[in-house]
Amino acid sequence: MPIASINPTTGETLKTFTALNESQIEEKLQRAADIFHSYRRTPFAERELMMLRAADILDSEKHELGRMMTTEMGKPIKGAVQEVEKCALVCRYYSENAKRHLADETIETNASRSFVRFQPLGPVLAVMPWNFPLWQVFRFAAPALMAGNVGLLKHASNVPQCALAIEDIFLRAGFPQGAFQTLLIGSDAVEKILNDSRVVAATLTGSEGAGRSVASIAGKQIKKTVLELGGSDPFIVMPSADLDKAVDTAVKARTINNGQSCIAAKRFIVASGIHDDFERKFVMEMRALRVGDPLEESTDIGPLATPQILRDLDEQVKKAVAAGAKVLTGGKQLEREGNFYEPTVLTNISHQSPIYCEEVFGPVALLFRVASLDEAIKLANATTFGLGSAAWTNDTEERMRFIEELEAGCVFINGMVASDPRLPFGGVKNSGYGRELGEFGIREFVNVKTVWIDK
Ligand code: NAP
């Protein structure tokens, strides 16, 4: 895959980049290893100030950065600007809370004193996806840098301008040269970097295949990994739910970021008593979405990020229809330039159809009818993924069942699954392992060192 910015709205190549050669990679790895020895000793107060400056830069440049994301990968500009604001928020969160999250923890034992100290590990490689080109990186980088680690970013090949902008923000914020570096490389260069002893750990956000590959290489080297992979989140609606609110949220939860979000709601599981009403309103609202130029403030859905993603989605829908699925709205690519796909709702989805168990990365919703709470939970869990889950109900017993029984890294009751700097984020099953954000996130890339002292 070339390292290039190609506008998904027009197909125009905006800029191409040459991948780093071996000696340039070597220089960057050595710089990361060298700077770690001094950077890890910078006082928290200094790191806090630099991280606050990064937040200020993000806030003051949110419109330019938002535009950059939109022209590189097609997300609607409203969401792009909000994404930059959220990056500023995560920088502020860790600036204010890292010291507290990583303070020594005393544990009473038979020693005169025993406690736990959290220490940085070293250079961490972050392999990142294009769908939230800034947010995915900042939610790794803010805690990693605050903990005293240094970061090496291998970003997705279709968002090189975003990748370079992030490095530039950290430099302008005052972080020393080498504390956070972008490596413009293809995925074929990752193995050698992971095998290098100067890189001590890795985090990957992306597809299951990429996760398996990175984790197995790191595993052979006995290096810690965090994996944030795909999802096929259920969105369950029970009879006691506020139906109008559930429908509005369902539309947003499926189509946010043009449907290309790991935690987008993908499977809508609705109790039979309210199913027909839900279907009617849901289809109506999906049809009413404005598809078009993502730089327009009024656009709800822009193009998919690459022609390949468009082809994959189209193929998934065609196979589902061939296996008996009914198209309630949409179901095809838009006849215009750019990678546009119609907001789509499918029902009657056969268990034999690949779409039943695959992740659907685009504005295509799968709608299911269930006769009972047990059936809803069973269907929700009938996936190899386990990232997010949402359940709509005002029945206390039902809530308890969802909280207890849904196999996912989070469950949102009467709300849309979303990440929040204060709350841990991550999955179970093939959605990955480890957590980002909150206190759990900053403790992933640290040595949890036990200290035991006798008189
Ligand atoms: P992807 O193809 O796996 O790419 C993600 C990153 O991994 C890119 O930087 C890519 O580089 C690199 N990569 C791909 N194959 C690799 C390999 N064999 N070895 C090393 N690196 C490799 O995923 P994507 O299509 O960009 O992103 C969509 C996926 O990410 C979806 O499955 C989505 O659900 C998931 N995601 C998960 C989360 C989460 O938090 N759980 C968040 C966002 C997205 P190149 O671009 O150079 O190929």
Coordinates of C-alpha atoms in Angstrom, one line a residue, residues 29-426:
L29 CA 15.0 3.8 17.0
Q30 CA 18.3 4.8 18.5
R31 CA 17.0 8.3 19.2
A32 CA 14.0 6.8 21.0
A33 CA 16.2 4.5 23.1
D34 CA 18.6 7.4 23.9
I35 CA 16.0 9.9 24.9
F36 CA 14.2 7.4 27.1
H37 CA 17.0 7.4 29.7
S38 CA 16.6 11.2 30.3
Y39 CA 12.9 11.6 29.5
R40 CA 11.9 9.0 32.1
R41 CA 13.4 11.1 34.8
T42 CA 11.6 14.3 33.9
P43 CA 9.4 15.4 36.9
F44 CA 5.7 14.9 36.6
A45 CA 5.2 18.7 36.8
E46 CA 7.2 19.1 33.6
R47 CA 5.4 16.4 31.7
E48 CA 2.0 17.9 32.9
L49 CA 2.9 21.3 31.4
M50 CA 4.0 19.8 28.1
M51 CA 0.8 17.7 27.9
L52 CA -1.3 20.8 28.7
R53 CA 0.5 22.7 25.9
A54 CA -0.4 19.8 23.5
A55 CA -4.0 20.2 24.6
D56 CA -3.9 23.9 23.9
I57 CA -2.4 23.4 20.4
L58 CA -5.1 20.9 19.6
D59 CA -7.8 23.2 20.8
S60 CA -6.5 26.2 18.9
E61 CA -5.9 24.3 15.6
K62 CA -9.0 22.1 15.7
H63 CA -10.5 23.4 12.5
E64 CA -7.3 23.0 10.5
L65 CA -6.7 19.5 12.0
G66 CA -10.3 18.5 11.4
R67 CA -10.1 19.5 7.8
M68 CA -6.9 17.5 7.4
M69 CA -8.6 14.4 8.7
T70 CA -11.7 14.9 6.5
T71 CA -9.7 15.4 3.3
E72 CA -7.5 12.3 4.1
M73 CA -10.1 9.8 5.2
G74 CA -13.6 11.4 4.6
K75 CA -15.1 11.8 8.1
P76 CA -17.8 14.5 8.3
I77 CA -16.1 17.8 9.4
K78 CA -18.4 18.1 12.5
G79 CA -17.2 14.8 13.9
A80 CA -13.6 15.6 12.8
V81 CA -13.5 18.9 14.9
Q82 CA -15.1 17.0 17.8
E83 CA -12.4 14.4 17.5
V84 CA -9.7 17.0 17.9
E85 CA -11.5 18.5 21.0
K86 CA -11.6 15.0 22.5
C87 CA -7.8 14.6 21.9
A88 CA -7.3 17.8 23.9
L89 CA -9.5 16.4 26.6
V90 CA -7.5 13.2 26.9
C91 CA -4.3 15.2 27.1
R92 CA -5.8 17.3 29.9
Y93 CA -7.1 14.3 31.7
Y94 CA -3.7 12.6 31.9
S95 CA -2.0 15.8 32.6
E96 CA -4.2 16.2 35.7
N97 CA -4.4 12.5 36.7
A98 CA -1.3 10.6 35.7
K99 CA 0.6 11.4 38.9
R100 CA -2.2 10.2 41.0
H101 CA -2.7 7.0 38.9
L102 CA 1.0 6.2 39.2
A103 CA 1.6 7.2 42.8
D104 CA 3.3 4.5 45.0
E105 CA 0.7 2.2 46.6
T106 CA 1.5 1.0 50.1
I107 CA 0.5 -2.6 50.9
E108 CA 0.7 -3.9 54.5
T109 CA 2.8 -7.1 54.8
N110 CA 5.2 -8.5 57.3
A111 CA 7.9 -6.1 56.0
S112 CA 8.7 -2.8 57.7
R113 CA 7.4 -1.2 54.5
S114 CA 6.1 -2.7 51.3
F115 CA 4.7 -0.8 48.3
V116 CA 4.2 -0.9 44.6
R117 CA 6.0 1.6 42.3
F118 CA 5.0 2.1 38.7
Q119 CA 7.9 2.7 36.3
P120 CA 8.0 3.3 32.6
L121 CA 9.0 0.5 30.2
G122 CA 10.8 2.3 27.3
P123 CA 10.0 2.9 23.6
V124 CA 6.6 1.5 22.8
L125 CA 5.5 0.9 19.1
A126 CA 1.9 2.0 18.3
V127 CA 0.4 0.6 15.1
M128 CA -2.7 2.6 14.4
P129 CA -5.7 2.7 12.1
W130 CA -7.0 5.5 9.9
N131 CA -10.6 5.7 11.2
F132 CA -10.0 8.1 14.1
P133 CA -6.6 9.2 12.9
L134 CA -6.0 11.6 15.8
W135 CA -8.0 10.1 18.7
Q136 CA -6.6 6.6 18.4
V137 CA -3.1 8.0 18.6
F138 CA -3.6 10.5 21.4
R139 CA -5.4 8.0 23.6
F140 CA -2.2 5.9 23.4
A141 CA 0.3 8.7 23.5
A142 CA -1.1 10.9 26.3
P143 CA -0.9 8.1 29.0
A144 CA 2.3 6.6 27.6
L145 CA 4.2 9.9 27.6
M146 CA 2.8 10.9 31.0
A147 CA 4.1 7.5 32.4
G148 CA 7.6 8.3 31.1
N149 CA 7.6 6.0 28.1
V150 CA 8.5 7.2 24.6
G151 CA 6.3 6.6 21.6
L152 CA 7.0 5.3 18.0
L153 CA 4.0 5.6 15.7
K154 CA 3.4 3.5 12.7
H155 CA 0.1 5.0 11.4
A156 CA -2.1 3.7 8.6
S157 CA -0.6 4.3 5.2
N158 CA -3.6 6.4 4.0
V159 CA -3.3 9.1 6.8
P160 CA 0.4 10.2 6.6
Q161 CA -0.4 13.9 7.0
C162 CA -2.2 13.2 10.2
A163 CA 0.7 11.0 11.4
L164 CA 3.2 13.8 10.8
A165 CA 1.0 16.5 12.4
I166 CA 0.8 14.5 15.6
E167 CA 4.6 14.3 15.9
D168 CA 4.7 18.0 15.2
I169 CA 2.2 18.8 18.0
F170 CA 4.2 17.0 20.6
L171 CA 7.4 18.7 19.5
R172 CA 5.8 22.1 19.6
A173 CA 4.4 21.3 23.0
G174 CA 7.9 21.0 24.3
F175 CA 8.5 17.2 24.4
P176 CA 12.1 16.4 23.6
Q177 CA 13.1 15.3 20.1
G178 CA 12.6 11.5 20.0
A179 CA 10.0 11.3 22.8
F180 CA 7.3 10.8 20.2
Q181 CA 8.3 9.9 16.6
T182 CA 6.3 9.1 13.5
L183 CA 7.7 6.4 11.3
L184 CA 6.4 6.6 7.8
I185 CA 6.6 2.9 7.0
G186 CA 4.5 0.2 5.5
S187 CA 3.2 -2.7 7.5
D188 CA 6.0 -4.9 6.1
A189 CA 8.5 -2.9 8.2
V190 CA 6.8 -3.7 11.5
E191 CA 8.2 -7.1 12.1
K192 CA 11.8 -6.0 12.1
I193 CA 11.0 -3.1 14.5
L194 CA 9.2 -5.4 16.8
N195 CA 12.1 -7.8 16.8
D196 CA 14.5 -4.9 17.8
S197 CA 15.4 -5.1 21.5
R198 CA 15.2 -1.3 21.9
V199 CA 11.4 -1.5 21.3
V200 CA 10.0 -3.0 24.5
A201 CA 6.2 -3.2 23.9
A202 CA 3.6 -2.6 21.3
T203 CA 0.0 -1.6 21.0
L204 CA -2.2 -2.2 17.9
T205 CA -5.5 -0.8 17.0
G206 CA -6.9 -2.3 13.8
S207 CA -8.1 -5.5 12.3
E208 CA -8.0 -9.0 13.7
G209 CA -5.5 -10.1 11.2
A210 CA -3.1 -7.3 11.9
G211 CA -3.5 -7.9 15.6
R212 CA -2.7 -11.6 15.3
S213 CA 0.4 -10.8 13.3
V214 CA 1.8 -8.2 15.7
A215 CA 0.9 -10.1 18.8
S216 CA 2.6 -13.3 17.6
I217 CA 5.8 -11.5 16.6
A218 CA 5.8 -9.7 20.0
G219 CA 4.9 -12.9 21.7
K220 CA 8.0 -14.6 20.4
Q221 CA 10.1 -11.8 21.7
I222 CA 8.2 -11.8 25.1
K223 CA 7.0 -8.3 24.7
K224 CA 3.9 -6.9 26.2
T225 CA 1.1 -6.0 23.8
V226 CA -2.3 -4.3 23.9
L227 CA -4.8 -5.1 21.1
E228 CA -7.8 -3.0 20.2
L229 CA -9.4 -4.9 17.4
G230 CA -12.7 -5.1 15.6
G231 CA -16.2 -5.4 16.9
S232 CA -19.8 -6.4 15.9
D233 CA -21.6 -4.6 18.7
P234 CA -25.1 -5.5 19.5
F235 CA -27.8 -2.8 20.1
I236 CA -30.7 -4.5 21.9
V237 CA -34.1 -2.8 22.3
M238 CA -36.6 -4.2 24.7
P239 CA -40.3 -3.3 25.0
S240 CA -39.9 -1.0 28.0
A241 CA -37.4 1.2 26.2
D242 CA -38.1 4.8 25.1
L243 CA -38.5 3.8 21.4
D244 CA -38.0 7.2 19.8
K245 CA -34.8 7.8 21.8
A246 CA -33.6 4.3 21.0
V247 CA -34.2 4.8 17.2
D248 CA -32.4 8.2 17.1
T249 CA -29.4 6.8 19.0
A250 CA -29.4 3.6 16.8
V251 CA -29.1 5.7 13.7
K252 CA -26.2 7.7 15.2
A253 CA -24.5 4.7 16.6
R254 CA -24.5 2.9 13.3
T255 CA -23.5 5.8 11.1
I256 CA -21.0 7.7 13.2
N257 CA -17.7 8.2 11.3
N258 CA -19.5 6.9 8.1
G259 CA -20.1 3.6 9.9
Q260 CA -16.4 3.0 10.2
S261 CA -16.0 2.7 14.0
C262 CA -15.0 -0.3 16.0
I263 CA -17.7 0.5 18.5
A264 CA -20.4 1.4 16.0
A265 CA -23.6 -0.5 16.8
K266 CA -23.7 -3.1 14.0
R267 CA -26.4 -5.6 14.9
F268 CA -29.8 -4.3 16.0
I269 CA -31.7 -6.9 18.1
V270 CA -35.3 -5.9 18.8
A271 CA -38.0 -7.5 20.8
S272 CA -40.8 -8.8 18.6
G273 CA -43.6 -6.6 20.3
I274 CA -41.9 -3.4 19.2
H275 CA -39.9 -4.7 16.3
D276 CA -42.2 -3.4 13.5
D277 CA -42.4 0.1 15.0
F278 CA -38.6 0.2 15.5
E279 CA -38.1 -1.0 11.9
R280 CA -40.4 1.6 10.4
K281 CA -38.8 4.5 12.3
F282 CA -35.3 3.3 11.9
V283 CA -35.6 2.8 8.1
M284 CA -37.2 6.3 7.8
E285 CA -34.4 8.0 9.7
M286 CA -31.6 6.1 7.9
R287 CA -33.2 7.2 4.6
A288 CA -33.3 10.8 5.7
L289 CA -29.5 11.0 6.3
R290 CA -27.7 13.5 4.2
V291 CA -24.9 11.8 2.2
G292 CA -22.4 14.0 0.5
D293 CA -19.3 16.2 0.8
P294 CA -17.9 15.6 4.3
L295 CA -16.5 19.2 4.4
E296 CA -20.1 20.5 4.5
E297 CA -21.3 21.1 8.0
S298 CA -24.7 19.6 7.2
T299 CA -23.4 16.3 5.9
D300 CA -24.3 13.2 8.0
I301 CA -22.4 10.6 5.9
G302 CA -19.3 11.1 3.8
P303 CA -17.4 8.6 1.6
L304 CA -15.7 5.5 2.9
A305 CA -12.0 5.9 3.5
T306 CA -10.7 3.9 0.5
P307 CA -12.0 2.3 -2.7
Q308 CA -11.1 -1.1 -1.2
I309 CA -13.3 -0.6 1.9
L310 CA -16.2 0.4 -0.5
R311 CA -15.6 -2.8 -2.6
D312 CA -15.5 -5.0 0.6
L313 CA -18.7 -3.5 1.9
D314 CA -20.5 -3.9 -1.4
E315 CA -19.4 -7.5 -1.6
Q316 CA -20.6 -8.2 1.9
V317 CA -24.1 -6.8 1.1
K318 CA -24.3 -8.7 -2.2
K319 CA -23.4 -12.0 -0.6
A320 CA -26.0 -11.4 2.2
V321 CA -28.7 -10.6 -0.3
A322 CA -27.8 -13.7 -2.4
A323 CA -28.2 -15.7 0.9
G324 CA -31.7 -14.3 1.4
A325 CA -31.3 -11.0 3.2
K326 CA -34.0 -8.4 2.5
V327 CA -32.9 -4.8 1.8
L328 CA -35.2 -2.4 3.6
T329 CA -33.3 0.7 2.3
G330 CA -30.1 1.4 0.5
G331 CA -28.0 -1.6 -0.6
K332 CA -25.7 -0.1 -3.1
Q333 CA -22.9 2.3 -3.9
L334 CA -23.9 5.9 -4.9
E335 CA -23.5 6.8 -8.6
R336 CA -21.1 9.6 -8.2
E337 CA -17.3 10.1 -7.8
G338 CA -15.9 9.1 -4.4
N339 CA -16.3 6.1 -2.2
F340 CA -20.0 6.7 -1.3
Y341 CA -22.4 3.9 -0.1
E342 CA -26.0 4.4 0.7
P343 CA -27.2 4.1 4.3
T344 CA -28.5 0.6 4.3
V345 CA -30.7 -1.6 6.5
L346 CA -30.8 -5.4 6.0
T347 CA -33.1 -7.9 7.6
N348 CA -33.8 -11.7 7.3
I349 CA -30.1 -12.3 7.6
S350 CA -29.2 -16.0 7.2
H351 CA -26.9 -17.7 9.7
Q352 CA -25.0 -19.1 6.6
S353 CA -24.3 -15.6 5.3
P354 CA -20.8 -14.3 5.9
I355 CA -22.2 -11.0 7.1
Y356 CA -23.8 -12.7 10.0
C357 CA -20.4 -13.1 11.7
E358 CA -18.2 -10.6 10.0
E359 CA -17.6 -7.0 11.1
V360 CA -19.5 -4.5 8.8
F361 CA -17.4 -1.4 8.4
G362 CA -19.7 1.1 6.8
P363 CA -23.3 2.5 7.0
V364 CA -25.0 -0.9 6.8
A365 CA -27.2 -2.0 9.7
L366 CA -28.3 -5.6 10.4
L367 CA -31.8 -5.9 11.9
F368 CA -32.9 -9.0 13.9
R369 CA -36.2 -9.8 15.6
V370 CA -36.2 -11.8 18.9
A371 CA -39.0 -13.4 20.9
S372 CA -37.5 -13.2 24.4
L373 CA -34.8 -11.7 26.6
D374 CA -32.9 -15.1 26.5
E375 CA -32.9 -15.0 22.7
A376 CA -31.7 -11.4 22.7
I377 CA -28.7 -12.2 24.9
K378 CA -27.9 -15.4 23.0
L379 CA -27.9 -13.6 19.7
A380 CA -25.9 -10.7 21.1
N381 CA -23.2 -13.1 22.2
A382 CA -23.3 -15.2 19.0
T383 CA -20.2 -13.5 17.6
T384 CA -16.4 -14.0 17.9
F385 CA -16.1 -10.3 18.9
G386 CA -16.7 -8.7 22.3
L387 CA -16.0 -5.0 22.1
G388 CA -19.0 -2.9 23.1
S389 CA -22.7 -3.6 23.7
A390 CA -25.8 -1.4 24.2
A391 CA -29.1 -2.4 25.7
W392 CA -32.3 -0.3 25.9
T393 CA -34.7 -1.2 28.7
N394 CA -36.3 0.3 31.7
D395 CA -36.8 -3.0 33.4
T396 CA -34.4 -3.5 36.4
E397 CA -34.2 -7.3 36.1
E398 CA -33.4 -7.1 32.4
R399 CA -30.7 -4.5 33.0
M400 CA -29.0 -6.8 35.5
R401 CA -29.1 -9.7 33.0
F402 CA -27.5 -7.5 30.3
I403 CA -24.8 -6.2 32.7
E404 CA -24.0 -9.7 33.9
E405 CA -24.4 -11.7 30.7
L406 CA -23.3 -9.7 27.7
E407 CA -19.8 -10.8 26.5
A408 CA -18.2 -7.4 25.8
G409 CA -15.7 -5.0 27.2
C410 CA -18.5 -2.6 28.1
V411 CA -22.2 -2.4 28.3
F412 CA -24.1 0.8 27.9
I413 CA -27.7 0.9 29.2
N414 CA -30.0 3.3 27.4
G415 CA -27.1 5.1 25.7
M416 CA -24.6 4.9 22.9
V417 CA -21.3 3.1 23.3
A418 CA -18.5 5.7 23.4
S419 CA -15.0 6.1 24.7
D420 CA -14.3 8.5 27.5
P421 CA -10.9 9.5 28.9
R422 CA -12.0 8.5 32.4
L423 CA -13.4 5.1 31.6
P424 CA -11.4 2.0 30.6
F425 CA -11.9 0.9 27.0
G426 CA -11.1 -2.4 25.4

